[in-house]
Coordinates of N, CA and C in Angstrom, one line a residue:
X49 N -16.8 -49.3 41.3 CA -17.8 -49.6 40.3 C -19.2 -49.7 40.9
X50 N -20.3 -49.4 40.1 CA -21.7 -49.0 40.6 C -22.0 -50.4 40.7
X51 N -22.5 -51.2 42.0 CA -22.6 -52.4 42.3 C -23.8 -53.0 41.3
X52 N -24.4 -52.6 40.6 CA -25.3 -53.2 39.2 C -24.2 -52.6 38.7
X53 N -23.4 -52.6 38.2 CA -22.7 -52.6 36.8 C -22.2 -54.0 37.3
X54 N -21.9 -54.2 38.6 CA -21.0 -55.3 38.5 C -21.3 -56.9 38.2
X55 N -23.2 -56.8 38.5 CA -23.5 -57.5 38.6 C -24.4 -57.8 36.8
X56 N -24.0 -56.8 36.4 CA -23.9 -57.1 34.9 C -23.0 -58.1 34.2
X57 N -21.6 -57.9 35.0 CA -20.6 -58.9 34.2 C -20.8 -60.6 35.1
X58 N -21.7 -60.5 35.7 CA -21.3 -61.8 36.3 C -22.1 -62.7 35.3
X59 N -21.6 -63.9 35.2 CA -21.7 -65.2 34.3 C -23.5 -65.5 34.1
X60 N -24.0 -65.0 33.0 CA -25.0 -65.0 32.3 C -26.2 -63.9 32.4
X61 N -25.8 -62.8 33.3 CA -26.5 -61.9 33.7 C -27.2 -61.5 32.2
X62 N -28.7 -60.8 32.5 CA -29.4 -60.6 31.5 C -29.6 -61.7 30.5
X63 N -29.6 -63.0 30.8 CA -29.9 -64.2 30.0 C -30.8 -64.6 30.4
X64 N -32.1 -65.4 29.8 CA -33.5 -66.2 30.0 C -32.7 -67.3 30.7
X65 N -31.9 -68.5 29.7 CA -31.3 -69.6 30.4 C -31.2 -70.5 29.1
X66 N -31.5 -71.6 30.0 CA -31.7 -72.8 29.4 C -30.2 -73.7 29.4
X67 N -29.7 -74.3 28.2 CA -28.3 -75.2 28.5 C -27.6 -74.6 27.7
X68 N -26.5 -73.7 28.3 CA -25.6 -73.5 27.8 C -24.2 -74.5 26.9
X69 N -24.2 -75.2 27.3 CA -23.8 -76.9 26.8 C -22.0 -76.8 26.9
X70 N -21.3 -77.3 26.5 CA -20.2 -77.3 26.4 C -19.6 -78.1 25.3
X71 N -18.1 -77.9 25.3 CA -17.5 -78.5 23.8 C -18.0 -79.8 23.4
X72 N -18.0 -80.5 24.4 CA -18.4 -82.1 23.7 C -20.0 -82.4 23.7
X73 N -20.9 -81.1 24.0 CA -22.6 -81.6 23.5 C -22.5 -80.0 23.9
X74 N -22.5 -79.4 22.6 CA -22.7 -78.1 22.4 C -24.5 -77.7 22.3
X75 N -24.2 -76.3 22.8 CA -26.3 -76.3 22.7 C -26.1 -74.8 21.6
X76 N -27.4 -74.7 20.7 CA -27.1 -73.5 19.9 C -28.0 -72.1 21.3
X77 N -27.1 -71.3 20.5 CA -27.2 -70.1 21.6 C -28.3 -69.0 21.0
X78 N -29.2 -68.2 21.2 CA -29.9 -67.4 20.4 C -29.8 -65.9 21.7
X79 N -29.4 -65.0 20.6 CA -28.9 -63.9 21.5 C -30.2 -62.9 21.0
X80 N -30.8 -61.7 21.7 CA -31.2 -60.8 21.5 C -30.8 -59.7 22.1
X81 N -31.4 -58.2 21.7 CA -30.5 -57.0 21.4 C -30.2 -56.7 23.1
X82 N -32.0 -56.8 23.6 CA -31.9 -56.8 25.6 C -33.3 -57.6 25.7
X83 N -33.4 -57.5 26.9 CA -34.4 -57.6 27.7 C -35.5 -56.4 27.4
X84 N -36.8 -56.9 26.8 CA -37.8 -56.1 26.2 C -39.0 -56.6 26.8
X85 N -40.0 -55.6 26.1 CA -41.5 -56.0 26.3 C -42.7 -56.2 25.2
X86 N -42.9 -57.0 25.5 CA -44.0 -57.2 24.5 C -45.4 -56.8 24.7
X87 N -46.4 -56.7 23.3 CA -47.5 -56.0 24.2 C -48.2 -56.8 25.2
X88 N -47.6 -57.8 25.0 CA -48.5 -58.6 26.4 C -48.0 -58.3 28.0
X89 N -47.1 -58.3 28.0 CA -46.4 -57.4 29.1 C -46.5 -55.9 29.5
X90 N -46.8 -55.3 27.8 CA -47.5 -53.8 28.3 C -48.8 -54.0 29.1
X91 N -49.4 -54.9 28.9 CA -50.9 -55.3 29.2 C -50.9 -55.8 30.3
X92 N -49.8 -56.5 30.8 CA -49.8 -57.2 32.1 C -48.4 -56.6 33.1
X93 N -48.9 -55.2 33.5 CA -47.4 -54.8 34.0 C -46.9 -54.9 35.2
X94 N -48.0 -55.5 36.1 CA -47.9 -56.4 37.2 C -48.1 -57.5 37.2
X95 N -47.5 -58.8 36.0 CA -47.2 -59.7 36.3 C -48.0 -60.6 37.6
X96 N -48.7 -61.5 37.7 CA -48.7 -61.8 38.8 C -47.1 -63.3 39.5
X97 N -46.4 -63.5 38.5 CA -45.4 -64.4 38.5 C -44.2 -64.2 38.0
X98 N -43.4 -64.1 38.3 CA -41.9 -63.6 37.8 C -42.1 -64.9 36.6
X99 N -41.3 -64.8 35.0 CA -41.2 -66.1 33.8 C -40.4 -66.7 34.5
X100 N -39.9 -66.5 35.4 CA -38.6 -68.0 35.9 C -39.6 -68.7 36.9
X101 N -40.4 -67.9 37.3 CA -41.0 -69.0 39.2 C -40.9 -70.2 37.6
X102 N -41.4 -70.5 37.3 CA -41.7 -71.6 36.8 C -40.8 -72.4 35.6
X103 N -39.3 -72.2 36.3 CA -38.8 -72.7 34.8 C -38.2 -71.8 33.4
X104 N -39.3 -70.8 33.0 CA -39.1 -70.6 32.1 C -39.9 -71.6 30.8
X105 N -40.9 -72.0 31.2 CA -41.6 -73.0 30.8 C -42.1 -72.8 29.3
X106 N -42.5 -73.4 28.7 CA -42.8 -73.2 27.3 C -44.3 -72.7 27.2
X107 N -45.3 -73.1 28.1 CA -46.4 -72.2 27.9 C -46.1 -71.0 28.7
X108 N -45.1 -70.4 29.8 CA -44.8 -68.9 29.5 C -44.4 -68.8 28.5
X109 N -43.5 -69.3 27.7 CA -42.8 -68.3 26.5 C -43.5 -68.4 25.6
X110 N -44.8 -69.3 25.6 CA -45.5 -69.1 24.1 C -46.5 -67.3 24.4
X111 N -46.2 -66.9 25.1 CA -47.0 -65.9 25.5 C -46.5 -64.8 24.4
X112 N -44.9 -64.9 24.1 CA -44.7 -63.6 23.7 C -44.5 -64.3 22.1
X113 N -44.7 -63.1 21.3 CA -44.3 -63.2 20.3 C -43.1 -63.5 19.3
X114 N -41.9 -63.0 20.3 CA -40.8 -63.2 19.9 C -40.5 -64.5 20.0
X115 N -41.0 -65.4 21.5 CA -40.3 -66.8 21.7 C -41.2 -67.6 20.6
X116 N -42.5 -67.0 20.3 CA -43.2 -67.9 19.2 C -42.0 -68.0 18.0
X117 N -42.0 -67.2 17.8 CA -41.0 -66.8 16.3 C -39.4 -67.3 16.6
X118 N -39.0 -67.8 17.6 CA -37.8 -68.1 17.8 C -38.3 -69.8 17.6
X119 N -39.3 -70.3 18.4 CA -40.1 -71.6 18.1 C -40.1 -72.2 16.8
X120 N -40.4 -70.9 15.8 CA -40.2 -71.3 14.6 C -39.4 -71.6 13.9
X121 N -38.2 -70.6 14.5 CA -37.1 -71.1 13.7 C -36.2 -71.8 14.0
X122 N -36.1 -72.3 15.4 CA -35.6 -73.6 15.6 C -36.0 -74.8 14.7
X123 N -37.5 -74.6 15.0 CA -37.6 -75.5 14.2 C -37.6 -76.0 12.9
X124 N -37.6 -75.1 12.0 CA -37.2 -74.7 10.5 C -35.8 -75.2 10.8
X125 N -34.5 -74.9 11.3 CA -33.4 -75.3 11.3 C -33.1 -76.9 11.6
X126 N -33.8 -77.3 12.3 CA -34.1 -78.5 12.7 C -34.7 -79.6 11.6
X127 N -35.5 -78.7 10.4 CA -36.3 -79.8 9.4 C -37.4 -79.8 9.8
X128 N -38.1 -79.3 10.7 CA -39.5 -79.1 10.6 C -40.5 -78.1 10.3
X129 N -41.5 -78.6 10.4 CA -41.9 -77.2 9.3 C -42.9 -76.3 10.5
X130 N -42.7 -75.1 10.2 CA -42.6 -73.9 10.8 C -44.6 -74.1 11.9
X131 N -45.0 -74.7 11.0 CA -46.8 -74.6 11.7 C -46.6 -75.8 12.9
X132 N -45.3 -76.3 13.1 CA -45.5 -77.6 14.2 C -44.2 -76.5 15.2
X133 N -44.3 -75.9 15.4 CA -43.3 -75.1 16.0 C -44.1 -75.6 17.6
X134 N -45.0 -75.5 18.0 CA -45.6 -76.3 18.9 C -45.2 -77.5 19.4
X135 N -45.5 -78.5 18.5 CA -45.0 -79.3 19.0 C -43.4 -80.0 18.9
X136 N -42.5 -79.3 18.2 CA -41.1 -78.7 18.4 C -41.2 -78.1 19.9
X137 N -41.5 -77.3 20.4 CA -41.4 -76.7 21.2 C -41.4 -77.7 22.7
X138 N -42.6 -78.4 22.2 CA -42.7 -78.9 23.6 C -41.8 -80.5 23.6
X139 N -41.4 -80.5 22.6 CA -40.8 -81.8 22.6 C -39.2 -81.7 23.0
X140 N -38.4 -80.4 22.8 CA -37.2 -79.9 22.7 C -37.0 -78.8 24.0
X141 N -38.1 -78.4 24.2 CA -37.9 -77.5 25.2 C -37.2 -76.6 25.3
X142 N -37.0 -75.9 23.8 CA -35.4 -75.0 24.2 C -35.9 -73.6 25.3
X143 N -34.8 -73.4 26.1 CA -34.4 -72.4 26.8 C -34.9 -72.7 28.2
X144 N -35.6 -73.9 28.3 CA -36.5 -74.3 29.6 C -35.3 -74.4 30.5
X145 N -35.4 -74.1 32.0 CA -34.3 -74.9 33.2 C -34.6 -76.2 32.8
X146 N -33.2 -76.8 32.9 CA -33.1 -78.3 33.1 C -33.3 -79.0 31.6
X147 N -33.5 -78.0 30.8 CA -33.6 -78.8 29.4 C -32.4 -78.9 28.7
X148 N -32.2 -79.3 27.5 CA -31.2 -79.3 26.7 C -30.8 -78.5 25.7
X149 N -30.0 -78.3 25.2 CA -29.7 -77.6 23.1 C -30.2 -76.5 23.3
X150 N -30.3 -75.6 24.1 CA -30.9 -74.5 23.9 C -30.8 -73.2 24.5
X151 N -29.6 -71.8 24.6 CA -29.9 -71.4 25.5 C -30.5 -69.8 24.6
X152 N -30.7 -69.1 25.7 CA -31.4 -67.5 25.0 C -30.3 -66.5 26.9
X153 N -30.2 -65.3 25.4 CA -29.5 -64.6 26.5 C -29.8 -63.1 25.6
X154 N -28.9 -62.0 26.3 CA -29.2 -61.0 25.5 C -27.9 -60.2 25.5
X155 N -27.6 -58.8 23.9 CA -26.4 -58.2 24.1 C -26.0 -57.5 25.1
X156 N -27.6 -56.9 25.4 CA -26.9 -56.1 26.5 C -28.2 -56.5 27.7
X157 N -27.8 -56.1 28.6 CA -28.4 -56.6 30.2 C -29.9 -56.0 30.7
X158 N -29.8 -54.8 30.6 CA -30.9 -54.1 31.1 C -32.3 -54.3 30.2
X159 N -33.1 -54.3 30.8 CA -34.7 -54.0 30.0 C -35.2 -53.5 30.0
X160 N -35.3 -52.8 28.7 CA -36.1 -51.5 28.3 C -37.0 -51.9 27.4
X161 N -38.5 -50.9 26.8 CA -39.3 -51.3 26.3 C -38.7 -51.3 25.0
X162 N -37.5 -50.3 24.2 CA -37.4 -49.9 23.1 C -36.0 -49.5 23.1
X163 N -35.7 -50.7 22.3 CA -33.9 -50.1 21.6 C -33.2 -48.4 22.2
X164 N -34.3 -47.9 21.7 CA -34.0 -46.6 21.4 C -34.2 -45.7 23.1
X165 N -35.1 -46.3 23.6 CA -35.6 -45.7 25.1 C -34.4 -46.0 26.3
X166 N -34.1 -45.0 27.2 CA -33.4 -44.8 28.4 C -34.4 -44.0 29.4
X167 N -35.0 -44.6 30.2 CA -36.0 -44.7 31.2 C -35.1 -43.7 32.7
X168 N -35.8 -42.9 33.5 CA -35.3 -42.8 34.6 C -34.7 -43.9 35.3
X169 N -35.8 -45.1 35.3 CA -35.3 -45.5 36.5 C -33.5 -46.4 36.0
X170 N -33.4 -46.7 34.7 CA -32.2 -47.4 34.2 C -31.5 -45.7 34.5
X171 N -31.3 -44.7 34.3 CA -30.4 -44.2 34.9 C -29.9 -44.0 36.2
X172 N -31.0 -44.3 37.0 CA -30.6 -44.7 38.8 C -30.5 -45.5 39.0
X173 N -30.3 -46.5 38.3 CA -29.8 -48.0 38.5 C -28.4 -48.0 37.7
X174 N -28.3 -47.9 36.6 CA -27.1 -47.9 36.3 C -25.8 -47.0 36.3
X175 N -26.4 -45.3 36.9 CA -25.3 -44.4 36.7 C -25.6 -43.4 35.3
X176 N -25.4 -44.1 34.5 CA -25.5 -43.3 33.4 C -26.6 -42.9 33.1
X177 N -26.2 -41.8 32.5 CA -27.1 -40.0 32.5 C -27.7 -40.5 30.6
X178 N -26.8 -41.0 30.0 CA -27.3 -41.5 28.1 C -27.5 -42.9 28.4
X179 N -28.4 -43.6 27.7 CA -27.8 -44.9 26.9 C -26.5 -45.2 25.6
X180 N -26.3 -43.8 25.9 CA -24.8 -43.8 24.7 C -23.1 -44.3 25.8
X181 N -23.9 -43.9 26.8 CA -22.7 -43.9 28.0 C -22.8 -45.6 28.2
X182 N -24.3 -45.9 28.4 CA -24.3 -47.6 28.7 C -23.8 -48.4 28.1
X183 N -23.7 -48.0 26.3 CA -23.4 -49.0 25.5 C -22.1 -49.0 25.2
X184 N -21.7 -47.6 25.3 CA -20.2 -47.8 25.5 C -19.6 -48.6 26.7
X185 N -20.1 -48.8 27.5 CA -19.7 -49.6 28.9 C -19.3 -50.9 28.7
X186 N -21.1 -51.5 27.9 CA -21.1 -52.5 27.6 C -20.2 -53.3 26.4
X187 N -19.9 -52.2 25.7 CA -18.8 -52.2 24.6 C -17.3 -52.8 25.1
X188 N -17.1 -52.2 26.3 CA -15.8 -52.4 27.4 C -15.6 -53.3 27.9
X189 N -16.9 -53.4 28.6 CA -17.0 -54.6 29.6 C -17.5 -55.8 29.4
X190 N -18.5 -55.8 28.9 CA -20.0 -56.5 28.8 C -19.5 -57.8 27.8
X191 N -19.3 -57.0 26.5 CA -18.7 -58.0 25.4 C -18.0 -58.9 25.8
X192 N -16.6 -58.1 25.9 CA -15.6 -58.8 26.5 C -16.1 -60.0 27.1
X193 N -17.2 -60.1 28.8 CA -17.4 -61.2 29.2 C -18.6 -62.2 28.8
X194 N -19.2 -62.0 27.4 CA -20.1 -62.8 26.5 C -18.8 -63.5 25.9
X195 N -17.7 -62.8 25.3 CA -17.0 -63.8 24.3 C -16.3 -64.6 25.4
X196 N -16.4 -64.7 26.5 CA -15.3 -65.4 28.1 C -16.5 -66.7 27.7
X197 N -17.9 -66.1 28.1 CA -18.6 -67.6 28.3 C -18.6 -68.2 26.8
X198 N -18.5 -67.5 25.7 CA -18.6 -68.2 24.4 C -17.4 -69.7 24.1
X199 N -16.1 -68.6 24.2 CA -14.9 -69.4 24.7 C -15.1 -70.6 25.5
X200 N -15.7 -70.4 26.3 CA -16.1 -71.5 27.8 C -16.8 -72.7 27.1
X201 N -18.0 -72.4 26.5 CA -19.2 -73.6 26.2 C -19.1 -73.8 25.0
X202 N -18.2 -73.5 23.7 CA -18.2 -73.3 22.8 C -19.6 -74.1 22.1
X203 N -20.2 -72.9 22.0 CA -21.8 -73.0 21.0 C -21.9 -73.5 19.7
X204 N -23.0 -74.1 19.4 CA -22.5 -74.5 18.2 C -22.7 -73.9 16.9
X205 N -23.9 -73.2 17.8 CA -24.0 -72.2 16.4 C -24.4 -71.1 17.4
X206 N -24.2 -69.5 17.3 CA -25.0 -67.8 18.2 C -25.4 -67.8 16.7
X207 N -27.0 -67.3 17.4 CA -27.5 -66.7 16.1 C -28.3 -65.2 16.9
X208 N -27.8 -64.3 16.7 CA -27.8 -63.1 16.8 C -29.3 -62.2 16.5
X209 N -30.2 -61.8 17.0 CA -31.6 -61.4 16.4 C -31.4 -60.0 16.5
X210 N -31.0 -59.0 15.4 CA -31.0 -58.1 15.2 C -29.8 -57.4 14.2
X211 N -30.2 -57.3 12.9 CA -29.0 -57.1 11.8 C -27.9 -55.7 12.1
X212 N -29.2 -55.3 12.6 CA -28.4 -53.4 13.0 C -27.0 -53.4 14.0
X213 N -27.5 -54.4 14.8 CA -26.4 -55.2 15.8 C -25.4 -56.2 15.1
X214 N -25.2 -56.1 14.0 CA -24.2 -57.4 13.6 C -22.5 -57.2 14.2
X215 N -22.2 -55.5 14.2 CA -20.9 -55.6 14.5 C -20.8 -55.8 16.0
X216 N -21.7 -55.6 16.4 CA -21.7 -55.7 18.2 C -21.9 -57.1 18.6
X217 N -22.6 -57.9 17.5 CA -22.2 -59.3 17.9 C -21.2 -60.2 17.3
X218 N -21.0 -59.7 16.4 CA -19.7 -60.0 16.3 C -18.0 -59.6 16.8
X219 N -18.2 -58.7 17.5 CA -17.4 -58.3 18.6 C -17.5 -59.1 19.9
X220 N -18.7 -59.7 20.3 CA -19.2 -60.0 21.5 C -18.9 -61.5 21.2
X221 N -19.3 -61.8 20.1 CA -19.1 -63.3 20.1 C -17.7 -64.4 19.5
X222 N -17.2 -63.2 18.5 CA -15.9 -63.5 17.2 C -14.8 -62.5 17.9
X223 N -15.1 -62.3 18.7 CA -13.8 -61.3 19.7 C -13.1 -60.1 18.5
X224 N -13.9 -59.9 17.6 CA -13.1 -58.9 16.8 C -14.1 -59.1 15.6
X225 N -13.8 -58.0 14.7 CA -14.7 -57.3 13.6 C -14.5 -58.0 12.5
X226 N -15.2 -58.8 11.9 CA -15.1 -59.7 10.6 C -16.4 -59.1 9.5
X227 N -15.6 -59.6 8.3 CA -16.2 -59.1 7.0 C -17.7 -60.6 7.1
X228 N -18.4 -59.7 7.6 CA -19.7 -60.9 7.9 C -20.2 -61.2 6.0
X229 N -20.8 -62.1 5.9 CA -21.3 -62.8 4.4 C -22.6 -62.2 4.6
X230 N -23.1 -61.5 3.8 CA -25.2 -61.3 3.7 C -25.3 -61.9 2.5
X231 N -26.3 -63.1 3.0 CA -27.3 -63.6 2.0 C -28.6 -63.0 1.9
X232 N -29.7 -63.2 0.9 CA -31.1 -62.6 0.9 C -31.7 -63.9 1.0
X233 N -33.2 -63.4 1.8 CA -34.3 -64.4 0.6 C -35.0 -63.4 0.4
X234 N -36.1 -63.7 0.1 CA -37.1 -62.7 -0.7 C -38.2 -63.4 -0.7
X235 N -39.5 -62.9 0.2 CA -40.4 -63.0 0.7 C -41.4 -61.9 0.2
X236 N -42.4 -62.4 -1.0 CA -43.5 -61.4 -1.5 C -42.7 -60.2 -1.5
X237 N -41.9 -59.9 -2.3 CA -41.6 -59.0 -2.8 C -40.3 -57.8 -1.7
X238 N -40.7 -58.7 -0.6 CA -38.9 -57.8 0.3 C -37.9 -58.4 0.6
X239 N -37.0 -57.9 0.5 CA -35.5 -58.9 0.4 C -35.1 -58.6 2.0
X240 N -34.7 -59.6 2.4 CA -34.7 -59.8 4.0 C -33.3 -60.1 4.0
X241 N -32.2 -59.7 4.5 CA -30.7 -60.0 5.2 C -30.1 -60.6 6.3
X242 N -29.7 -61.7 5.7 CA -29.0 -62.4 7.0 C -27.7 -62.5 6.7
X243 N -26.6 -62.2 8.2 CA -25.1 -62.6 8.1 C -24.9 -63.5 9.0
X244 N -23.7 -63.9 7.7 CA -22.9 -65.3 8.1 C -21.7 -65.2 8.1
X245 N -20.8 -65.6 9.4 CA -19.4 -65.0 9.9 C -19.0 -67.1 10.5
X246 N -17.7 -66.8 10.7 CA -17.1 -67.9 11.6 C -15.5 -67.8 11.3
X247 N -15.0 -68.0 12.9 CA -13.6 -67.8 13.1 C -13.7 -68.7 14.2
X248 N -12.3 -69.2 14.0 CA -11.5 -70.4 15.0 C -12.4 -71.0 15.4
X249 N -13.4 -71.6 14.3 CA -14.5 -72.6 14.6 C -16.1 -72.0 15.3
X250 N -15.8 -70.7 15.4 CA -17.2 -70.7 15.9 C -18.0 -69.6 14.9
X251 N -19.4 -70.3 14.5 CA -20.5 -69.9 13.8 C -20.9 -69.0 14.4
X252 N -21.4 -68.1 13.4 CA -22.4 -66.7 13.8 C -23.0 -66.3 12.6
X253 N -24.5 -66.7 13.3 CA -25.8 -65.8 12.1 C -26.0 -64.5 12.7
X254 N -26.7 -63.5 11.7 CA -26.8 -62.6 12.4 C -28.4 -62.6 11.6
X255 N -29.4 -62.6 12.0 CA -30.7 -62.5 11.5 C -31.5 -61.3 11.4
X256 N -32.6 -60.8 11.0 CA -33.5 -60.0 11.2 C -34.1 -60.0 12.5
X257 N -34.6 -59.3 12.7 CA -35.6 -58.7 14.0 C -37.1 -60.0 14.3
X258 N -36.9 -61.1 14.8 CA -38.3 -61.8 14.8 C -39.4 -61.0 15.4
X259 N -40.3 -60.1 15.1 CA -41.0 -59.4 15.5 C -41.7 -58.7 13.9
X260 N -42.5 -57.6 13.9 CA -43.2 -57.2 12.9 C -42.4 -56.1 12.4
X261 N -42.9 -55.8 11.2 CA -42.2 -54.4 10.0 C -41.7 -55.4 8.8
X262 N -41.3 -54.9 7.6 CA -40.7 -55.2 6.6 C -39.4 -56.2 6.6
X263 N -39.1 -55.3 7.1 CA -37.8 -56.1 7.0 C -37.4 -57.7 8.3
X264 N -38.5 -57.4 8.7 CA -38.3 -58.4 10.1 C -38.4 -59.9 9.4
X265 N -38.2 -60.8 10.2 CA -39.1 -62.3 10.1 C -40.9 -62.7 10.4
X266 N -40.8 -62.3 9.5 CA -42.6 -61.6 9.9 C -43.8 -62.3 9.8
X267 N -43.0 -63.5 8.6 CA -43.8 -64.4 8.6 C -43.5 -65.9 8.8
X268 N -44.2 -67.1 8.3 CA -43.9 -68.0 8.2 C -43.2 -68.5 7.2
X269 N -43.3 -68.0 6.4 CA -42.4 -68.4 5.1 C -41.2 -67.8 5.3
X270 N -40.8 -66.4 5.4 CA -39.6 -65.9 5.6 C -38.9 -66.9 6.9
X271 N -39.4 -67.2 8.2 CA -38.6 -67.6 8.8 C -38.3 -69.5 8.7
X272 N -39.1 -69.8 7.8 CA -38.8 -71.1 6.9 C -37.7 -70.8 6.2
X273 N -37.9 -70.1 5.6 CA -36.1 -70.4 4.2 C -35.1 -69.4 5.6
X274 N -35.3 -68.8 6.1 CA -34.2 -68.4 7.0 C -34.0 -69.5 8.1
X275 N -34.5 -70.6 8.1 CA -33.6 -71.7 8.6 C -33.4 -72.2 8.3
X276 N -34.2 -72.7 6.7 CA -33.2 -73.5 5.6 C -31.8 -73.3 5.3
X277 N -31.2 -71.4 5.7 CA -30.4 -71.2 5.1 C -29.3 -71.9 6.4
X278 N -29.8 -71.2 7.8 CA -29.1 -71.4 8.9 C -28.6 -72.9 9.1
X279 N -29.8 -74.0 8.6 CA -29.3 -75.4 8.6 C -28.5 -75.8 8.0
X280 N -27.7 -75.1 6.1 CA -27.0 -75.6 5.8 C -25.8 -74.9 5.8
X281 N -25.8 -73.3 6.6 CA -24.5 -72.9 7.0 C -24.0 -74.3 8.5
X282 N -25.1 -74.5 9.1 CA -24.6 -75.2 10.1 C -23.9 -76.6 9.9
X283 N -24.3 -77.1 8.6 CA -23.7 -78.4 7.8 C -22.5 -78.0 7.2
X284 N -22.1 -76.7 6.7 CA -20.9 -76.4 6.2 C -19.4 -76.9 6.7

């Protein structure tokens, strides 16, 4: 096996961090589709700091847009309201090393700027000639060892950022294909979808895209009642 494939299945590969937690103080898990870029990263493509030298700190992640909007909706699930996501942030620390309740990881490993994009250099790193070849891989392999550590730390709640992906996280996380629940809200006039799944105790949302377009979590309000909902699947 191509020695990066291998080092794809090892225990949290392609994950940001933070506390994965375990049965008796479970931490909630927030999964995304991969490792992406944001325009601020387009803009800064030489980095002068890897986001870990430091933790994974909360004023790196306020940088991107997505961890803003993940900010938010922690905290919306949590009871607070979406404009203190700040100071949620800094009080909770999710995804930080050495913090608590909080980890971020992704379905699949590699980072690419766009779902849709397979770059030269991911084909000389990984082998594969498609990204149709990769996801089948990750279909095989990959999954398989997301639902090993899910099993392991049992989460209290995976909430999944990306609806298109629902059966792929639900494979990854529910070890097999379930009739997921879509609820709506409806936000100025667009109806936004979220799924709600759980077997042998473990919870799975599957959310919209936190990022921009229609159908995404786009705003403040949308991603307000989409924690309202998440907080009382989580009381269920």
């Amino acid at each position: 096996m191509n020695p990066n494939l291998s080092s794809m299945l090892e225990k949290f590969d392609g994950c940001e961090g933070g506390d994965p937690g375990h049965k008796t103080n479970p931490s909630v898990w927030l999964f995304g589709i991969e490792p992406g870029w944001s325009v601020f990263d387009q803009e800064n493509i030489e980095p002068i700091n890897n986001p870990m030298d430091d933790g994974y700190s909360i004023k790196t992640q306020l940088q991107w847009p997505f961890n803003r909007n993940a900010f938010k909706l922690l905290a919306a699930i949590n009871g607070f309201p979406v404009s203190q996501y700040r100071e949620f942030a800094n009080a909770h620390r999710p995804f930080v090393q050495g913090s608590t309740g909080y980890f971020k990881g992704n379905l699949y490993p590699y980072a690419c700027n766009k779902v849709t994009t397979w770059p030269d250099d991911a084909r000389e790193e990984t082998g594969f000639a498609s990204k149709a070849e990769y996801q089948k891989w990750c279909a095989e392999h990959r999954w398989p060892a997301i639902k090993s550590w899910v099993d392991e730390h049992k989460p209290k709640l995976f909430i999944g950022v990306g609806n298109t992906f629902r059966s792929q996280f639900a494979l990854s996380v529910l070890g097999q294909s379930v009739d997921l629940v879509c609820r709506e809200i409806s936000v100025n006039g667009y109806s936004k979808k979220m799924y709600f799944g759980e077997s042998s105790g473990q919870k799975l949302v599957v959310i919209p895209h936190l990022s921009n377009g229609s159908n995404s979590l786009n705003s403040d309000e949308s991603i307000e009642k989409a924690g309202a909902l998440i907080s009382s699947f989580l009381k269920d």
